[in-house]
PDB file of C-alpha atoms in Angstrom:
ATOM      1  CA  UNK A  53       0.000   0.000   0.000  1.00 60.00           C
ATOM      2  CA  UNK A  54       1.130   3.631  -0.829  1.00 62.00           C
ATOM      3  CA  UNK A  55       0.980   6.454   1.711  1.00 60.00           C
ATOM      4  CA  UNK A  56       0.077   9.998   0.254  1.00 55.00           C
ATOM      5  CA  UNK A  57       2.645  12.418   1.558  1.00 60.00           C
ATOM      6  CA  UNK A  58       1.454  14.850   3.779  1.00 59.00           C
ATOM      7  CA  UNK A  59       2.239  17.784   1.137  1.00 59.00           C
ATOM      8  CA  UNK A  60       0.713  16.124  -1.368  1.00 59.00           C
ATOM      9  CA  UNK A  61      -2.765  15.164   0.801  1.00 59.00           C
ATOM     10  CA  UNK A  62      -2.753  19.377   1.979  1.00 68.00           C
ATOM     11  CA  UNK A  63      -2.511  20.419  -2.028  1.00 69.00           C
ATOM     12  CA  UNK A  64      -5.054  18.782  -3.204  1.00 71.00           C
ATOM     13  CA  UNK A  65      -8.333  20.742  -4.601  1.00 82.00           C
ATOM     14  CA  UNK A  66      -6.181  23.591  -5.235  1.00 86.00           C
ATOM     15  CA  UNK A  67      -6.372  23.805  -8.552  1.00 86.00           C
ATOM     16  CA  UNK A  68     -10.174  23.892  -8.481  1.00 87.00           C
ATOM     17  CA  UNK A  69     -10.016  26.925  -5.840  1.00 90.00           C
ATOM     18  CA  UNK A  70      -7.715  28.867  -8.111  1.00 89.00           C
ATOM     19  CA  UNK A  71      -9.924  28.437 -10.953  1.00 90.00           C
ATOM     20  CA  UNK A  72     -12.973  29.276  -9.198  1.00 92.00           C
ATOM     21  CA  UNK A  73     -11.054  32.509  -8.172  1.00 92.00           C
ATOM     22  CA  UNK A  74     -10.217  32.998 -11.299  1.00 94.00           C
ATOM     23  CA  UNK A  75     -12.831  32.079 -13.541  1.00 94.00           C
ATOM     24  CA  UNK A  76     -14.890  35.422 -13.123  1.00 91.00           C
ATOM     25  CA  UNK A  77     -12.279  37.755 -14.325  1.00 93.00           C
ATOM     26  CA  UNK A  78     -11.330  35.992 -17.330  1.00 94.00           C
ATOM     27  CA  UNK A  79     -14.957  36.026 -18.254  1.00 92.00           C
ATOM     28  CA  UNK A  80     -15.149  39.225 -17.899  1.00 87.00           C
ATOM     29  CA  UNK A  81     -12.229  40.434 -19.767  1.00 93.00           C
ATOM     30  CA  UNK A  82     -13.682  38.258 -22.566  1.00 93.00           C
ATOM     31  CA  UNK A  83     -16.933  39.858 -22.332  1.00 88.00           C
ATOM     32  CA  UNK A  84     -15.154  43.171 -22.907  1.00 88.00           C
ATOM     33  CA  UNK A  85     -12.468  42.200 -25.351  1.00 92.00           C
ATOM     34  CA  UNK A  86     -15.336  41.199 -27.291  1.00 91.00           C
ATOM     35  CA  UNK A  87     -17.770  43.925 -27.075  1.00 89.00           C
ATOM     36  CA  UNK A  88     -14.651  46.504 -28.281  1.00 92.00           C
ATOM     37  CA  UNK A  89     -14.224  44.023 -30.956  1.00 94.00           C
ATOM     38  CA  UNK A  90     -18.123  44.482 -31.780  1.00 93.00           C
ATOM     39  CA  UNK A  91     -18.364  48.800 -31.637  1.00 93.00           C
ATOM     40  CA  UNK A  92     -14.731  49.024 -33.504  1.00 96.00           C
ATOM     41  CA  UNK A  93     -15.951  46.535 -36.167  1.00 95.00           C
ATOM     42  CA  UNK A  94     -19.940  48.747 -36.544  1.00 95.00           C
ATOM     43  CA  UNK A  95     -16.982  52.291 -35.907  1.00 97.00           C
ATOM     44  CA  UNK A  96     -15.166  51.084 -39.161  1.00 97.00           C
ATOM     45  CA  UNK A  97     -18.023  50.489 -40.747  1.00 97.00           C
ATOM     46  CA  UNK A  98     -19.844  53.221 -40.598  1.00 97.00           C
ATOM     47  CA  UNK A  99     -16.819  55.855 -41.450  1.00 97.00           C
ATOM     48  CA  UNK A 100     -15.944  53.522 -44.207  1.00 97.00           C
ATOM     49  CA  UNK A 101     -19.594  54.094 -45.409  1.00 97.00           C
ATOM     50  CA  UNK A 102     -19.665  57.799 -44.495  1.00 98.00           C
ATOM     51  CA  UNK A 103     -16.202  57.850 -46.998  1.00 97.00           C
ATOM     52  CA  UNK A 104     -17.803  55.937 -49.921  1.00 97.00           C
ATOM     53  CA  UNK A 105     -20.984  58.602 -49.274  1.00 96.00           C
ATOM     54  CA  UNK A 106     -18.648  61.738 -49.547  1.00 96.00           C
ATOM     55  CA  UNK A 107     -16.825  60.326 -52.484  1.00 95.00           C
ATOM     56  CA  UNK A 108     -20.102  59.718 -54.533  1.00 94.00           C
ATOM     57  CA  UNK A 109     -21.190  63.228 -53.698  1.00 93.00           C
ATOM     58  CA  UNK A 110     -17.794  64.908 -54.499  1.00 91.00           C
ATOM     59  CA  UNK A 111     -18.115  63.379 -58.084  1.00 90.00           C
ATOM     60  CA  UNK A 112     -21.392  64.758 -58.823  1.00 86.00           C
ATOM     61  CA  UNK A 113     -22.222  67.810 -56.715  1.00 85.00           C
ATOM     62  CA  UNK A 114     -20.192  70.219 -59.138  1.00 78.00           C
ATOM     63  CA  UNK A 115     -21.937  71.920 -61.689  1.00 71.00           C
ATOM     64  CA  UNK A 116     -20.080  71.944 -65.193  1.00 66.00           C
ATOM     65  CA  UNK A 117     -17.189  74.653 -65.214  1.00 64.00           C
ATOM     66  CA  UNK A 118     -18.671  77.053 -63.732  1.00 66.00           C
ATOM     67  CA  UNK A 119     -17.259  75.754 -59.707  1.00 70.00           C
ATOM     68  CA  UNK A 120     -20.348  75.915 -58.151  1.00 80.00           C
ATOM     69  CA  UNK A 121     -21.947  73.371 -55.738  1.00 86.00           C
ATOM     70  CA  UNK A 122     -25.377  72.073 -56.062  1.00 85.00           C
ATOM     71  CA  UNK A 123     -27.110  69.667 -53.758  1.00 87.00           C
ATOM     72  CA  UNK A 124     -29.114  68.087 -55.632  1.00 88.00           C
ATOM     73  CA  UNK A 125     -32.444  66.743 -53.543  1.00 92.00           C
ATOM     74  CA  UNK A 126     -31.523  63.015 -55.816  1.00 94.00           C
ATOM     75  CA  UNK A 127     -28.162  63.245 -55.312  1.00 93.00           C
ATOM     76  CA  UNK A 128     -28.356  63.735 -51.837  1.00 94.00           C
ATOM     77  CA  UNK A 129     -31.053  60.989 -51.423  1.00 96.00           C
ATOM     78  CA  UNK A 130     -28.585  58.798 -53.369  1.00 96.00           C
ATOM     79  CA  UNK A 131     -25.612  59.406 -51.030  1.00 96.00           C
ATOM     80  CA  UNK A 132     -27.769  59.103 -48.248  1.00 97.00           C
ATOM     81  CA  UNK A 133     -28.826  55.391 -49.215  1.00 97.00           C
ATOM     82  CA  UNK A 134     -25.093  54.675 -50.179  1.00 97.00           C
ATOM     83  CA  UNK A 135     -23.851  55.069 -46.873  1.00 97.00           C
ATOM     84  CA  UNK A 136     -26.766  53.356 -45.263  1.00 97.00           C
ATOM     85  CA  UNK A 137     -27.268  50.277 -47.546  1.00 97.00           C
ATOM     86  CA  UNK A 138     -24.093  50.140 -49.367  1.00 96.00           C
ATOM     87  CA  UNK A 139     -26.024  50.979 -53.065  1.00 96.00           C
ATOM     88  CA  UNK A 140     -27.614  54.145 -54.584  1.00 95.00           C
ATOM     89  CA  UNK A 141     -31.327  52.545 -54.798  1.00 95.00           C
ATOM     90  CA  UNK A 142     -31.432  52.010 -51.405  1.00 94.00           C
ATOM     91  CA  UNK A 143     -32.213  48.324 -51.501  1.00 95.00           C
ATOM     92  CA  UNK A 144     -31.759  45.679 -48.972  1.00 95.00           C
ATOM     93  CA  UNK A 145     -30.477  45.286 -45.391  1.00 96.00           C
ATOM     94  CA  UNK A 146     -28.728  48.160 -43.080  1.00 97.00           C
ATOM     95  CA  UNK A 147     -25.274  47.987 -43.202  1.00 97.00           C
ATOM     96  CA  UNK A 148     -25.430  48.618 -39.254  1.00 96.00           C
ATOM     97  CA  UNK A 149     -28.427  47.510 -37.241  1.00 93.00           C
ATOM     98  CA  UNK A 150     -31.202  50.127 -36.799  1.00 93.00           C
ATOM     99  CA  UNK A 151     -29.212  52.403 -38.710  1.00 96.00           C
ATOM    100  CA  UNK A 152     -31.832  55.029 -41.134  1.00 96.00           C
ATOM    101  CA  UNK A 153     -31.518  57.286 -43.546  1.00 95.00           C
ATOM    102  CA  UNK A 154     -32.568  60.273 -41.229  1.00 96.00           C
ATOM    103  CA  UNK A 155     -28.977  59.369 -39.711  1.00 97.00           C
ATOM    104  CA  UNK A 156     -27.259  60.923 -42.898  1.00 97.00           C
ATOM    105  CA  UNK A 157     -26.823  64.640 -43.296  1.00 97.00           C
ATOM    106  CA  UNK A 158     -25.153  66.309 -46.507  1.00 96.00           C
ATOM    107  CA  UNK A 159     -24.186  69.785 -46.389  1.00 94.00           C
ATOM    108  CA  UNK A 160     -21.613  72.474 -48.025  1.00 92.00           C
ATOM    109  CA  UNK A 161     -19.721  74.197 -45.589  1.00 91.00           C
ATOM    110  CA  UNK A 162     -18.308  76.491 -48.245  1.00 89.00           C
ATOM    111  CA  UNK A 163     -18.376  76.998 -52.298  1.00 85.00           C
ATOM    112  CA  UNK A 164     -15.755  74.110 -52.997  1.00 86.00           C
ATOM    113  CA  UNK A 165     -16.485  71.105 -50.375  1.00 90.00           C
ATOM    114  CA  UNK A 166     -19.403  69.021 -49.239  1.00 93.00           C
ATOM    115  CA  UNK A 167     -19.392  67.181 -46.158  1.00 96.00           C
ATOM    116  CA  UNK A 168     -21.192  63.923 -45.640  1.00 97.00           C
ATOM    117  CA  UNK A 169     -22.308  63.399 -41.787  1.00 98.00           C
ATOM    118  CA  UNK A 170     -23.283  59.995 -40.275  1.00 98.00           C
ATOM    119  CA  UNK A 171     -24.618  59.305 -36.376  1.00 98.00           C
ATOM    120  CA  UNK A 172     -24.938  56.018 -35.436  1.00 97.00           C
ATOM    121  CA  UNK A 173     -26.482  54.846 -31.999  1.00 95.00           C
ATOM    122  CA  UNK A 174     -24.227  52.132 -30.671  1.00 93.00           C
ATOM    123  CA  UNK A 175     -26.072  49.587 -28.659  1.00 88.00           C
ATOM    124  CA  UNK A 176     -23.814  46.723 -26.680  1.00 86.00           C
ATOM    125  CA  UNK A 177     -24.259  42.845 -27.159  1.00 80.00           C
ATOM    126  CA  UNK A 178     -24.107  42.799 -23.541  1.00 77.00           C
ATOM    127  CA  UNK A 179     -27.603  44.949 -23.391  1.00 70.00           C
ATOM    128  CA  UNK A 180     -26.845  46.937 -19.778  1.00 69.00           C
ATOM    129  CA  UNK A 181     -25.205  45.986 -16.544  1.00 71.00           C
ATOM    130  CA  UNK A 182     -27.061  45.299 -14.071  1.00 71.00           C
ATOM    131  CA  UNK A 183     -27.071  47.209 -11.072  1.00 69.00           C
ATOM    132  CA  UNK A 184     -26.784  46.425  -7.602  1.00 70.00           C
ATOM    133  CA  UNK A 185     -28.004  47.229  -4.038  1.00 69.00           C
ATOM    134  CA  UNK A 186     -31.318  49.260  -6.005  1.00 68.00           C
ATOM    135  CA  UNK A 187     -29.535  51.625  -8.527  1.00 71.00           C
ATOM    136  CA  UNK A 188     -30.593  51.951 -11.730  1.00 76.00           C
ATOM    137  CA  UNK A 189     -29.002  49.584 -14.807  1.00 76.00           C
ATOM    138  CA  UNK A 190     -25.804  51.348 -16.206  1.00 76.00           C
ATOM    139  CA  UNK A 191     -26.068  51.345 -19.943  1.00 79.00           C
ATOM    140  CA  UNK A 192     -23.511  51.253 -22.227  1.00 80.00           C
ATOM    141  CA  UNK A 193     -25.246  52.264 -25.360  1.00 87.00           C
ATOM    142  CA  UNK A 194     -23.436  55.723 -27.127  1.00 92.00           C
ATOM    143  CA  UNK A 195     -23.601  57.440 -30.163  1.00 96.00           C
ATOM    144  CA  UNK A 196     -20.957  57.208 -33.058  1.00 97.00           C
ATOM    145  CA  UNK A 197     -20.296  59.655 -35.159  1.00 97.00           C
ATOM    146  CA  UNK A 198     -18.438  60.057 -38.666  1.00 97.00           C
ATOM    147  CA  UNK A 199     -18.153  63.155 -40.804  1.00 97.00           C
ATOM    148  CA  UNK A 200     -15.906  63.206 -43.987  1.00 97.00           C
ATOM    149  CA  UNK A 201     -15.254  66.345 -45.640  1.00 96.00           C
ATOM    150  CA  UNK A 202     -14.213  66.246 -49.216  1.00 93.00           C
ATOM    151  CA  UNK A 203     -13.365  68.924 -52.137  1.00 90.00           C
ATOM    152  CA  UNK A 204     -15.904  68.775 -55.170  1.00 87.00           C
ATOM    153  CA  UNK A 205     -14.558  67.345 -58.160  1.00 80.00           C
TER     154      UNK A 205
END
């Protein structure tokens, strides 16, 4: 018969201990790892969008040779869908969740540059944390916002 040592009788369980300690914070820094993951991923998105919006309207908000800017109610409607659906028609899916038209501004700041404006209101996978001891949830929803600013072609 084999006799346990008396170190090894006092160490075991351990291991199970340490992970229960543990456990909670790795979940948690997977949680957020994951959720910065999510809002940089919907971030690029939507300023890649916003971009792809300002170009379109660069191209075709000049009139002829004389340099002036027109914002043309189509043209505007068009730049609007392509940063919200990807196309001009507006056709299809969001390219963010929730994300409308109304979200899209176009302006000219001056005679030679439009600027394409794009708000986008984040919301967490997570939802809200709850609160404790009778507070109120903390939420971590928060508005995004992209504006590109480009010369007329």
């Amino acid at each position: 018969m084999k006799k346990l040592s008396p170190v090894k009788g006092k160490q075991s369980g351990i291991a199970a201990i340490e992970f229960m300690v543990a456990a909670p914070l790795l979940i948690v820094i997977v949680f957020a790892v994951t959720e910065f993951a999510w809002a940089f991923h919907q971030y690029h998105t939507m300023t890649r969008a916003t971009r792809d919006g300002a170009r379109h309207m660069a191209s075709g908000a000049l009139i002829g040779s004389v340099g002036m800017i027109y914002l043309d109610t189509s043209l505007v409607q068009e730049t609007g869908n392509l940063v919200v659906y990807g196309n001009t028609t507006g056709a299809g899916d969001p390219l963010l969740p929730r994300w409308t038209r109304a979200d899209v501004t176009v302006t000219s700041p001056d005679a030679s540059h439009i600027r394409v404006s794009a708000i986008y209101n984040y919301v967490p996978l997570v939802g809200r944390i709850p609160a404790f001891y009778g507070g109120t949830p903390l939420s971590l929803s928060f508005q995004m916002q992209s504006t590109v600013e480009m010369r007329a072609l």
